PDB file of C-alpha atoms in Angstrom:
ATOM      1  CA  MET A   1      -0.013  -0.004   0.094  1.00 65.00           C
ATOM      2  CA  ALA A   2       1.522   3.430  -1.006  1.00 73.00           C
ATOM      3  CA  PRO A   3       1.860   5.889   1.941  1.00 83.00           C
ATOM      4  CA  VAL A   4      -0.707   8.360   2.633  1.00 91.00           C
ATOM      5  CA  GLU A   5       0.376  11.902   2.083  1.00 94.00           C
ATOM      6  CA  TRP A   6      -2.812  13.836   1.301  1.00 96.00           C
ATOM      7  CA  PHE A   7      -6.673  13.491   1.664  1.00 97.00           C
ATOM      8  CA  ASP A   8      -6.584  12.316  -1.970  1.00 97.00           C
ATOM      9  CA  ASP A   9      -4.579   9.290  -0.934  1.00 97.00           C
ATOM     10  CA  LEU A  10      -7.293   7.987   1.396  1.00 97.00           C
ATOM     11  CA  SER A  11      -9.947   5.511   0.372  1.00 97.00           C
ATOM     12  CA  ILE A  12     -12.975   4.029   1.972  1.00 98.00           C
ATOM     13  CA  GLY A  13     -12.116   0.891   3.707  1.00 98.00           C
ATOM     14  CA  MET A  14      -8.446   1.599   4.261  1.00 97.00           C
ATOM     15  CA  ARG A  15      -7.302   0.006   7.562  1.00 97.00           C
ATOM     16  CA  PHE A  16      -4.874   0.956  10.259  1.00 97.00           C
ATOM     17  CA  ARG A  17      -3.324  -0.924  13.286  1.00 98.00           C
ATOM     18  CA  SER A  18      -1.431   0.509  15.985  1.00 98.00           C
ATOM     19  CA  PRO A  19       1.493  -0.859  18.375  1.00 98.00           C
ATOM     20  CA  GLU A  20       0.278  -2.201  21.692  1.00 98.00           C
ATOM     21  CA  VAL A  21       0.479  -0.343  25.021  1.00 98.00           C
ATOM     22  CA  LYS A  22       0.022  -1.657  28.709  1.00 98.00           C
ATOM     23  CA  VAL A  23      -1.685   0.371  31.025  1.00 98.00           C
ATOM     24  CA  THR A  24      -0.475   0.128  34.672  1.00 98.00           C
ATOM     25  CA  GLU A  25      -2.360   0.645  37.894  1.00 97.00           C
ATOM     26  CA  ALA A  26      -0.103   3.661  38.752  1.00 98.00           C
ATOM     27  CA  ASP A  27      -1.098   5.214  35.314  1.00 98.00           C
ATOM     28  CA  ILE A  28      -4.750   4.749  36.072  1.00 98.00           C
ATOM     29  CA  LYS A  29      -4.444   6.267  39.509  1.00 98.00           C
ATOM     30  CA  ARG A  30      -2.318   9.209  38.536  1.00 98.00           C
ATOM     31  CA  PHE A  31      -4.654  10.156  35.728  1.00 98.00           C
ATOM     32  CA  ALA A  32      -7.721   9.848  37.858  1.00 98.00           C
ATOM     33  CA  ALA A  33      -6.198  11.952  40.680  1.00 98.00           C
ATOM     34  CA  GLU A  34      -5.620  14.863  38.227  1.00 98.00           C
ATOM     35  CA  PHE A  35      -8.747  14.615  35.986  1.00 98.00           C
ATOM     36  CA  ASP A  36     -11.322  12.119  37.234  1.00 97.00           C
ATOM     37  CA  PRO A  37     -11.081  11.551  41.140  1.00 97.00           C
ATOM     38  CA  GLN A  38     -13.730   9.229  41.664  1.00 96.00           C
ATOM     39  CA  PRO A  39     -13.534   6.013  43.806  1.00 94.00           C
ATOM     40  CA  MET A  40     -13.812   3.435  40.885  1.00 95.00           C
ATOM     41  CA  HIS A  41     -10.641   4.980  39.297  1.00 96.00           C
ATOM     42  CA  LEU A  42      -8.552   5.705  42.611  1.00 96.00           C
ATOM     43  CA  ASP A  43      -9.047   3.015  45.079  1.00 93.00           C
ATOM     44  CA  ASP A  44      -9.287  -0.637  44.664  1.00 93.00           C
ATOM     45  CA  GLU A  45     -11.419  -1.553  47.658  1.00 94.00           C
ATOM     46  CA  ALA A  46     -13.966   1.354  46.998  1.00 92.00           C
ATOM     47  CA  ALA A  47     -13.896   0.376  43.354  1.00 93.00           C
ATOM     48  CA  LYS A  48     -15.345  -3.151  44.212  1.00 94.00           C
ATOM     49  CA  LYS A  49     -18.424  -1.626  45.546  1.00 90.00           C
ATOM     50  CA  THR A  50     -19.156   0.265  42.478  1.00 87.00           C
ATOM     51  CA  LEU A  51     -20.847  -0.702  39.127  1.00 86.00           C
ATOM     52  CA  PHE A  52     -17.217  -1.421  37.930  1.00 92.00           C
ATOM     53  CA  GLY A  53     -16.595  -4.263  40.355  1.00 93.00           C
ATOM     54  CA  GLY A  54     -12.961  -3.243  40.583  1.00 95.00           C
ATOM     55  CA  LEU A  55     -10.400  -0.486  39.635  1.00 97.00           C
ATOM     56  CA  ALA A  56     -10.977   0.714  36.223  1.00 98.00           C
ATOM     57  CA  ALA A  57      -9.321   3.368  34.046  1.00 98.00           C
ATOM     58  CA  SER A  58     -11.168   6.779  33.701  1.00 98.00           C
ATOM     59  CA  GLY A  59     -12.868   6.746  30.235  1.00 98.00           C
ATOM     60  CA  TRP A  60     -10.949  10.023  29.469  1.00 98.00           C
ATOM     61  CA  HIS A  61      -7.751   8.190  30.228  1.00 98.00           C
ATOM     62  CA  THR A  62      -8.803   5.528  27.901  1.00 98.00           C
ATOM     63  CA  ALA A  63      -9.586   8.212  25.251  1.00 98.00           C
ATOM     64  CA  ALA A  64      -6.227   9.996  25.768  1.00 98.00           C
ATOM     65  CA  ILE A  65      -4.224   6.568  25.302  1.00 98.00           C
ATOM     66  CA  ALA A  66      -6.213   6.028  22.084  1.00 98.00           C
ATOM     67  CA  MET A  67      -5.226   9.427  20.843  1.00 98.00           C
ATOM     68  CA  ASN A  68      -1.676   8.638  21.681  1.00 98.00           C
ATOM     69  CA  LEU A  69      -1.912   5.380  19.630  1.00 98.00           C
ATOM     70  CA  ALA A  70      -3.678   7.190  16.719  1.00 97.00           C
ATOM     71  CA  VAL A  71      -0.756   9.678  16.539  1.00 97.00           C
ATOM     72  CA  GLN A  72       1.737   6.986  16.348  1.00 96.00           C
ATOM     73  CA  ILE A  73      -0.072   5.497  13.262  1.00 95.00           C
ATOM     74  CA  ARG A  74       0.002   8.846  11.540  1.00 93.00           C
ATOM     75  CA  PRO A  75      -2.989   7.806   9.286  1.00 95.00           C
ATOM     76  CA  PHE A  76      -2.735  11.127   7.399  1.00 94.00           C
ATOM     77  CA  GLY A  77       1.068  10.704   6.778  1.00 92.00           C
ATOM     78  CA  PRO A  78       2.966  14.129   7.413  1.00 92.00           C
ATOM     79  CA  HIS A  79      -0.301  15.909   8.301  1.00 93.00           C
ATOM     80  CA  PRO A  80      -1.426  16.224  12.049  1.00 92.00           C
ATOM     81  CA  LEU A  81      -4.480  14.753  13.539  1.00 94.00           C
ATOM     82  CA  ILE A  82      -6.757  17.881  13.877  1.00 93.00           C
ATOM     83  CA  GLY A  83     -10.337  16.964  14.869  1.00 93.00           C
ATOM     84  CA  MET A  84     -13.453  19.479  14.850  1.00 96.00           C
ATOM     85  CA  GLY A  85     -15.019  16.879  17.239  1.00 98.00           C
ATOM     86  CA  VAL A  86     -15.922  13.231  17.731  1.00 98.00           C
ATOM     87  CA  ASP A  87     -18.917  10.997  16.824  1.00 98.00           C
ATOM     88  CA  GLY A  88     -19.869   7.605  18.209  1.00 97.00           C
ATOM     89  CA  LEU A  89     -17.823   7.835  21.346  1.00 98.00           C
ATOM     90  CA  ARG A  90     -18.767   4.660  23.449  1.00 98.00           C
ATOM     91  CA  TRP A  91     -16.964   2.910  26.298  1.00 98.00           C
ATOM     92  CA  THR A  92     -17.973  -0.710  26.093  1.00 97.00           C
ATOM     93  CA  LEU A  93     -15.854  -2.469  28.567  1.00 97.00           C
ATOM     94  CA  PRO A  94     -13.712  -1.375  31.560  1.00 97.00           C
ATOM     95  CA  VAL A  95     -10.060  -0.994  30.929  1.00 98.00           C
ATOM     96  CA  ARG A  96      -8.033  -2.652  33.958  1.00 98.00           C
ATOM     97  CA  ALA A  97      -4.536  -2.354  35.346  1.00 98.00           C
ATOM     98  CA  ASP A  98      -2.138  -4.384  33.216  1.00 98.00           C
ATOM     99  CA  ASP A  99      -4.597  -4.391  30.193  1.00 98.00           C
ATOM    100  CA  VAL A 100      -2.611  -4.484  26.947  1.00 98.00           C
ATOM    101  CA  LEU A 101      -4.432  -2.105  24.300  1.00 98.00           C
ATOM    102  CA  HIS A 102      -4.103  -1.520  20.677  1.00 98.00           C
ATOM    103  CA  LEU A 103      -6.163   0.581  18.201  1.00 98.00           C
ATOM    104  CA  GLU A 104      -7.632  -0.468  14.780  1.00 98.00           C
ATOM    105  CA  GLY A 105      -9.048   2.055  12.413  1.00 98.00           C
ATOM    106  CA  GLU A 106     -11.103   2.052   9.155  1.00 98.00           C
ATOM    107  CA  VAL A 107     -11.741   4.939   6.879  1.00 98.00           C
ATOM    108  CA  ILE A 108     -15.592   5.063   6.531  1.00 98.00           C
ATOM    109  CA  SER A 109     -16.355   8.454   4.975  1.00 98.00           C
ATOM    110  CA  LEU A 110     -14.344  10.920   2.969  1.00 98.00           C
ATOM    111  CA  THR A 111     -15.961  14.389   2.006  1.00 98.00           C
ATOM    112  CA  PRO A 112     -13.981  17.011   0.017  1.00 98.00           C
ATOM    113  CA  SER A 113     -14.729  20.504   0.923  1.00 97.00           C
ATOM    114  CA  LYS A 114     -16.400  22.656  -1.786  1.00 97.00           C
ATOM    115  CA  THR A 115     -14.565  25.762  -0.595  1.00 96.00           C
ATOM    116  CA  LYS A 116     -11.167  24.891   0.757  1.00 95.00           C
ATOM    117  CA  PRO A 117      -8.212  22.833  -0.366  1.00 95.00           C
ATOM    118  CA  GLN A 118      -9.017  20.018   2.355  1.00 96.00           C
ATOM    119  CA  GLY A 119     -11.618  17.351   3.103  1.00 97.00           C
ATOM    120  CA  ILE A 120     -13.273  15.654   6.282  1.00 98.00           C
ATOM    121  CA  ALA A 121     -12.068  12.231   6.725  1.00 98.00           C
ATOM    122  CA  LEU A 122     -13.933   9.993   9.207  1.00 98.00           C
ATOM    123  CA  VAL A 123     -11.784   6.921  10.547  1.00 98.00           C
ATOM    124  CA  LYS A 124     -13.901   4.717  12.893  1.00 98.00           C
ATOM    125  CA  TRP A 125     -11.261   3.742  15.592  1.00 98.00           C
ATOM    126  CA  THR A 126     -11.741   0.653  17.878  1.00 98.00           C
ATOM    127  CA  MET A 127      -9.707  -0.077  20.892  1.00 98.00           C
ATOM    128  CA  LEU A 128      -9.190  -3.641  21.865  1.00 98.00           C
ATOM    129  CA  ASN A 129      -7.628  -5.445  25.033  1.00 98.00           C
ATOM    130  CA  GLN A 130      -5.410  -8.492  25.041  1.00 98.00           C
ATOM    131  CA  ARG A 131      -8.278 -10.752  24.710  1.00 98.00           C
ATOM    132  CA  GLY A 132      -9.535  -9.219  21.654  1.00 98.00           C
ATOM    133  CA  GLU A 133     -12.535  -7.499  23.298  1.00 98.00           C
ATOM    134  CA  GLU A 134     -13.495  -4.148  22.122  1.00 98.00           C
ATOM    135  CA  VAL A 135     -13.314  -1.572  25.067  1.00 98.00           C
ATOM    136  CA  TYR A 136     -13.664   1.839  23.204  1.00 98.00           C
ATOM    137  CA  THR A 137     -14.739   3.261  19.871  1.00 98.00           C
ATOM    138  CA  PHE A 138     -14.754   6.820  18.589  1.00 98.00           C
ATOM    139  CA  THR A 139     -14.867   8.383  15.303  1.00 98.00           C
ATOM    140  CA  PRO A 140     -13.012  11.842  15.074  1.00 98.00           C
ATOM    141  CA  ILE A 141     -14.350  14.420  12.574  1.00 98.00           C
ATOM    142  CA  ALA A 142     -10.773  15.101  10.992  1.00 97.00           C
ATOM    143  CA  ILE A 143      -9.567  17.748   8.581  1.00 96.00           C
ATOM    144  CA  VAL A 144      -6.945  16.678   6.089  1.00 96.00           C
ATOM    145  CA  PRO A 145      -5.277  18.839   3.457  1.00 96.00           C
ATOM    146  CA  ARG A 146      -5.919  17.922  -0.346  1.00 97.00           C
ATOM    147  CA  ARG A 147      -2.860  17.386  -2.780  1.00 95.00           C
ATOM    148  CA  PRO A 148      -1.965  20.725  -4.256  1.00 93.00           C
ATOM    149  CA  GLN A 149      -3.167  21.110  -7.920  1.00 85.00           C
ATOM    150  CA  VAL A 150      -0.625  21.658 -10.524  1.00 78.00           C
ATOM    151  CA  SER A 151      -2.026  24.068 -13.074  1.00 68.00           C
TER     152      SER A 151
ATOM    153  CA  MET B   1     -33.305  24.220  44.957  1.00 65.00           C
ATOM    154  CA  ALA B   2     -33.172  20.952  46.815  1.00 73.00           C
ATOM    155  CA  PRO B   3     -30.091  18.946  46.465  1.00 83.00           C
ATOM    156  CA  VAL B   4     -30.072  16.159  43.894  1.00 91.00           C
ATOM    157  CA  GLU B   5     -29.713  12.645  45.433  1.00 94.00           C
ATOM    158  CA  TRP B   6     -31.380  10.295  42.860  1.00 96.00           C
ATOM    159  CA  PHE B   7     -32.387  10.211  39.164  1.00 97.00           C
ATOM    160  CA  ASP B   8     -35.868  11.259  40.231  1.00 97.00           C
ATOM    161  CA  ASP B   9     -34.580  14.575  41.634  1.00 97.00           C
ATOM    162  CA  LEU B  10     -33.479  15.688  38.278  1.00 97.00           C
ATOM    163  CA  SER B  11     -35.552  17.754  36.037  1.00 97.00           C
ATOM    164  CA  ILE B  12     -35.220  18.918  32.487  1.00 98.00           C
ATOM    165  CA  GLY B  13     -33.720  22.387  32.247  1.00 98.00           C
ATOM    166  CA  MET B  14     -31.801  22.125  35.643  1.00 97.00           C
ATOM    167  CA  ARG B  15     -28.714  23.990  35.266  1.00 97.00           C
ATOM    168  CA  PHE B  16     -25.098  23.549  36.753  1.00 97.00           C
ATOM    169  CA  ARG B  17     -22.006  25.889  36.858  1.00 98.00           C
ATOM    170  CA  SER B  18     -18.409  24.642  37.904  1.00 98.00           C
ATOM    171  CA  PRO B  19     -15.620  26.621  39.730  1.00 98.00           C
ATOM    172  CA  GLU B  20     -13.181  28.211  37.312  1.00 98.00           C
ATOM    173  CA  VAL B  21      -9.661  26.585  36.449  1.00 98.00           C
ATOM    174  CA  LYS B  22      -6.600  28.199  34.887  1.00 98.00           C
ATOM    175  CA  VAL B  23      -4.684  26.144  32.193  1.00 98.00           C
ATOM    176  CA  THR B  24      -0.945  26.733  32.166  1.00 98.00           C
ATOM    177  CA  GLU B  25       1.617  26.285  29.356  1.00 97.00           C
ATOM    178  CA  ALA B  26       3.229  23.704  31.425  1.00 98.00           C
ATOM    179  CA  ASP B  27      -0.077  21.833  31.873  1.00 98.00           C
ATOM    180  CA  ILE B  28      -0.651  21.934  27.962  1.00 98.00           C
ATOM    181  CA  LYS B  29       2.898  20.705  27.048  1.00 98.00           C
ATOM    182  CA  ARG B  30       3.004  17.920  29.717  1.00 98.00           C
ATOM    183  CA  PHE B  31      -0.291  16.362  28.657  1.00 98.00           C
ATOM    184  CA  ALA B  32       0.588  16.557  25.170  1.00 98.00           C
ATOM    185  CA  ALA B  33       4.103  15.022  25.621  1.00 98.00           C
ATOM    186  CA  GLU B  34       2.245  11.919  27.201  1.00 98.00           C
ATOM    187  CA  PHE B  35      -1.072  11.567  25.184  1.00 98.00           C
ATOM    188  CA  ASP B  36      -0.959  13.864  22.157  1.00 97.00           C
ATOM    189  CA  PRO B  37       2.621  14.680  20.990  1.00 97.00           C
ATOM    190  CA  GLN B  38       1.955  17.032  18.137  1.00 96.00           C
ATOM    191  CA  PRO B  39       3.826  20.258  17.198  1.00 94.00           C
ATOM    192  CA  MET B  40       0.639  22.615  17.757  1.00 95.00           C
ATOM    193  CA  HIS B  41       0.478  21.216  21.457  1.00 96.00           C
ATOM    194  CA  LEU B  42       4.170  20.995  22.211  1.00 96.00           C
ATOM    195  CA  ASP B  43       6.158  23.709  20.769  1.00 93.00           C
ATOM    196  CA  ASP B  44       5.348  27.270  20.396  1.00 93.00           C
ATOM    197  CA  GLU B  45       7.382  28.124  17.258  1.00 94.00           C
ATOM    198  CA  ALA B  46       6.178  24.981  15.429  1.00 92.00           C
ATOM    199  CA  ALA B  47       2.443  25.680  16.581  1.00 93.00           C
ATOM    200  CA  LYS B  48       2.419  29.127  14.843  1.00 94.00           C
ATOM    201  CA  LYS B  49       2.747  27.248  11.466  1.00 90.00           C
ATOM    202  CA  THR B  50      -0.219  25.130  12.118  1.00 87.00           C
ATOM    203  CA  LEU B  51      -3.955  25.640  11.622  1.00 86.00           C
ATOM    204  CA  PHE B  52      -3.998  26.705  15.420  1.00 92.00           C
ATOM    205  CA  GLY B  53      -1.649  29.761  14.777  1.00 93.00           C
ATOM    206  CA  GLY B  54       0.036  29.216  18.193  1.00 95.00           C
ATOM    207  CA  LEU B  55       0.153  26.804  20.982  1.00 97.00           C
ATOM    208  CA  ALA B  56      -3.142  25.047  21.839  1.00 98.00           C
ATOM    209  CA  ALA B  57      -4.232  22.516  24.193  1.00 98.00           C
ATOM    210  CA  SER B  58      -4.919  18.919  22.997  1.00 98.00           C
ATOM    211  CA  GLY B  59      -8.575  18.451  22.650  1.00 98.00           C
ATOM    212  CA  TRP B  60      -8.345  15.424  24.941  1.00 98.00           C
ATOM    213  CA  HIS B  61      -6.697  17.627  27.466  1.00 98.00           C
ATOM    214  CA  THR B  62      -9.677  19.983  27.242  1.00 98.00           C
ATOM    215  CA  ALA B  63     -11.965  16.810  27.609  1.00 98.00           C
ATOM    216  CA  ALA B  64     -10.080  15.782  30.738  1.00 98.00           C
ATOM    217  CA  ILE B  65     -10.124  19.227  32.301  1.00 98.00           C
ATOM    218  CA  ALA B  66     -13.984  19.339  31.706  1.00 98.00           C
ATOM    219  CA  MET B  67     -14.451  15.956  33.507  1.00 98.00           C
ATOM    220  CA  ASN B  68     -12.717  17.213  36.447  1.00 98.00           C
ATOM    221  CA  LEU B  69     -14.821  20.183  36.551  1.00 98.00           C
ATOM    222  CA  ALA B  70     -18.118  18.038  36.135  1.00 97.00           C
ATOM    223  CA  VAL B  71     -16.794  15.768  39.036  1.00 97.00           C
ATOM    224  CA  GLN B  72     -16.491  18.955  41.077  1.00 96.00           C
ATOM    225  CA  ILE B  73     -20.181  19.894  40.492  1.00 95.00           C
ATOM    226  CA  ARG B  74     -21.698  16.591  41.622  1.00 93.00           C
ATOM    227  CA  PRO B  75     -24.718  16.927  39.376  1.00 95.00           C
ATOM    228  CA  PHE B  76     -25.990  13.519  40.571  1.00 94.00           C
ATOM    229  CA  GLY B  77     -25.314  14.291  44.323  1.00 92.00           C
ATOM    230  CA  PRO B  78     -23.721  11.158  46.039  1.00 92.00           C
ATOM    231  CA  HIS B  79     -23.635   9.080  42.954  1.00 93.00           C
ATOM    232  CA  PRO B  80     -20.434   8.986  40.597  1.00 92.00           C
ATOM    233  CA  LEU B  81     -20.521  10.152  36.996  1.00 94.00           C
ATOM    234  CA  ILE B  82     -20.473   7.082  35.029  1.00 93.00           C
ATOM    235  CA  GLY B  83     -20.961   7.363  31.287  1.00 93.00           C
ATOM    236  CA  MET B  84     -21.657   4.765  28.582  1.00 96.00           C
ATOM    237  CA  GLY B  85     -20.333   7.256  25.963  1.00 98.00           C
ATOM    238  CA  VAL B  86     -20.612  10.768  24.802  1.00 98.00           C
ATOM    239  CA  ASP B  87     -22.771  12.443  22.197  1.00 98.00           C
ATOM    240  CA  GLY B  88     -22.124  15.904  20.530  1.00 97.00           C
ATOM    241  CA  LEU B  89     -18.335  16.222  21.276  1.00 98.00           C
ATOM    242  CA  ARG B  90     -17.289  19.385  19.584  1.00 98.00           C
ATOM    243  CA  TRP B  91     -13.937  21.483  20.046  1.00 98.00           C
ATOM    244  CA  THR B  92     -15.278  25.073  18.849  1.00 97.00           C
ATOM    245  CA  LEU B  93     -12.276  27.199  19.794  1.00 97.00           C
ATOM    246  CA  PRO B  94      -8.686  26.620  20.858  1.00 97.00           C
ATOM    247  CA  VAL B  95      -7.803  26.468  24.418  1.00 98.00           C
ATOM    248  CA  ARG B  96      -4.631  28.519  25.007  1.00 98.00           C
ATOM    249  CA  ALA B  97      -2.084  28.853  28.011  1.00 98.00           C
ATOM    250  CA  ASP B  98      -3.376  31.040  30.814  1.00 98.00           C
ATOM    251  CA  ASP B  99      -7.143  30.711  29.623  1.00 98.00           C
ATOM    252  CA  VAL B 100      -9.432  30.422  32.624  1.00 98.00           C
ATOM    253  CA  LEU B 101     -12.155  27.885  31.998  1.00 98.00           C
ATOM    254  CA  HIS B 102     -15.340  26.839  33.609  1.00 98.00           C
ATOM    255  CA  LEU B 103     -18.224  24.437  32.850  1.00 98.00           C
ATOM    256  CA  GLU B 104     -22.062  25.107  32.416  1.00 98.00           C
ATOM    257  CA  GLY B 105     -24.414  22.222  32.163  1.00 98.00           C
ATOM    258  CA  GLU B 106     -28.219  21.834  31.413  1.00 98.00           C
ATOM    259  CA  VAL B 107     -30.160  18.602  31.836  1.00 98.00           C
ATOM    260  CA  ILE B 108     -31.833  17.985  28.257  1.00 98.00           C
ATOM    261  CA  SER B 109     -33.127  14.483  28.556  1.00 98.00           C
ATOM    262  CA  LEU B 110     -34.289  11.904  31.281  1.00 98.00           C
ATOM    263  CA  THR B 111     -35.216   8.345  30.269  1.00 98.00           C
ATOM    264  CA  PRO B 112     -36.072   5.966  33.155  1.00 98.00           C
ATOM    265  CA  SER B 113     -35.099   2.268  32.510  1.00 97.00           C
ATOM    266  CA  LYS B 114     -38.094  -0.024  31.968  1.00 97.00           C
ATOM    267  CA  THR B 115     -35.945  -3.084  33.432  1.00 96.00           C
ATOM    268  CA  LYS B 116     -33.511  -1.661  36.031  1.00 95.00           C
ATOM    269  CA  PRO B 117     -33.667   0.863  39.019  1.00 95.00           C
ATOM    270  CA  GLN B 118     -31.864   3.620  37.206  1.00 96.00           C
ATOM    271  CA  GLY B 119     -32.169   6.052  34.378  1.00 97.00           C
ATOM    272  CA  ILE B 120     -30.183   7.529  31.587  1.00 98.00           C
ATOM    273  CA  ALA B 121     -29.531  11.410  32.105  1.00 98.00           C
ATOM    274  CA  LEU B 122     -28.175  13.607  29.401  1.00 98.00           C
ATOM    275  CA  VAL B 123     -26.381  16.959  30.547  1.00 98.00           C
ATOM    276  CA  LYS B 124     -25.288  18.964  27.864  1.00 98.00           C
ATOM    277  CA  TRP B 125     -21.974  20.553  29.162  1.00 98.00           C
ATOM    278  CA  THR B 126     -20.568  23.619  27.635  1.00 98.00           C
ATOM    279  CA  MET B 127     -16.939  24.899  28.626  1.00 98.00           C
ATOM    280  CA  LEU B 128     -16.371  28.555  28.277  1.00 98.00           C
ATOM    281  CA  ASN B 129     -13.207  30.765  28.479  1.00 98.00           C
ATOM    282  CA  GLN B 130     -12.636  34.061  30.440  1.00 98.00           C
ATOM    283  CA  ARG B 131     -14.109  35.967  27.562  1.00 98.00           C
ATOM    284  CA  GLY B 132     -17.331  33.935  27.684  1.00 98.00           C
ATOM    285  CA  GLU B 133     -16.526  32.143  24.446  1.00 98.00           C
ATOM    286  CA  GLU B 134     -17.490  28.533  24.117  1.00 98.00           C
ATOM    287  CA  VAL B 135     -14.507  26.259  23.582  1.00 98.00           C
ATOM    288  CA  TYR B 136     -16.011  22.865  23.856  1.00 98.00           C
ATOM    289  CA  THR B 137     -19.332  21.043  24.372  1.00 98.00           C
ATOM    290  CA  PHE B 138     -20.222  17.425  25.184  1.00 98.00           C
ATOM    291  CA  THR B 139     -23.252  15.339  26.275  1.00 98.00           C
ATOM    292  CA  PRO B 140     -22.265  12.224  28.308  1.00 98.00           C
ATOM    293  CA  ILE B 141     -24.766   9.338  28.410  1.00 98.00           C
ATOM    294  CA  ALA B 142     -24.865   8.936  32.214  1.00 97.00           C
ATOM    295  CA  ILE B 143     -26.452   6.190  34.267  1.00 96.00           C
ATOM    296  CA  VAL B 144     -27.984   7.445  37.454  1.00 96.00           C
ATOM    297  CA  PRO B 145     -29.740   5.274  40.191  1.00 96.00           C
ATOM    298  CA  ARG B 146     -33.509   5.791  40.965  1.00 97.00           C
ATOM    299  CA  ARG B 147     -34.757   6.472  44.339  1.00 95.00           C
ATOM    300  CA  PRO B 148     -35.308   3.164  46.230  1.00 93.00           C
ATOM    301  CA  GLN B 149     -39.199   2.366  46.323  1.00 85.00           C
ATOM    302  CA  VAL B 150     -40.744   1.940  49.733  1.00 78.00           C
ATOM    303  CA  SER B 151     -43.392  -0.913  49.492  1.00 68.00           C
TER     304      SER B 151
END
């Protein structure tokens, strides 16, 4: 597959896969202490009494880890990942300490701008754990430049 | 206004407002280094050459800060904020170093479960900066317990 450099190089159905990353208990508690200080993300015993049945990563920690994996993939080649927003953000299973996560992506929509030299690319990203279970999905609304026209 | 304790205490149109928080340049760069290592979030000079025109917080950093403000509000009283996902996540303006942010929320939908003693509460959250400009909106799909029935 030729490397992606511009919006024009993307095609529907194109797939991406990230490296793996391990989430530690220390990571989970550190993120939660700063951004989501609730019992199920901070304290093992207190977490057992919640809907999660044990310590689980903040959903926003999961989201941040997924962003880091997407950046590593460089789905738009040299262009940064710039999103106007996200559709279809769903946390489907808890992320636990020592889970090994990776990200898979598929291009599901490509819409060229009618007025600017760019397009909107939708990649549906799915994060999976070491058992192949889907834990998180999201579809950023990304802006990608079009290949410059030679006149 | 009586304090919210259960799903049954929420009503459409109920509003919330968080304390303010200041975002520093160090915060922006530290979060980006760990989760979103792209030029517009890491390096002042490189950021000037991007669509952002200068250093801006990662959208996921903004999202994490918003979660922290929502946790401080305790919109569901003693019950934690547990979301199945998020709708309507949009980054509408860049968040810059030294911006002072707060969160405003409004209950827009309440759907009791037909099978479980809980309901789905949708609060539309909007984050504003020190100029009153909307920088970020999101609507988590939250699960909130119902008041226990006395038989």
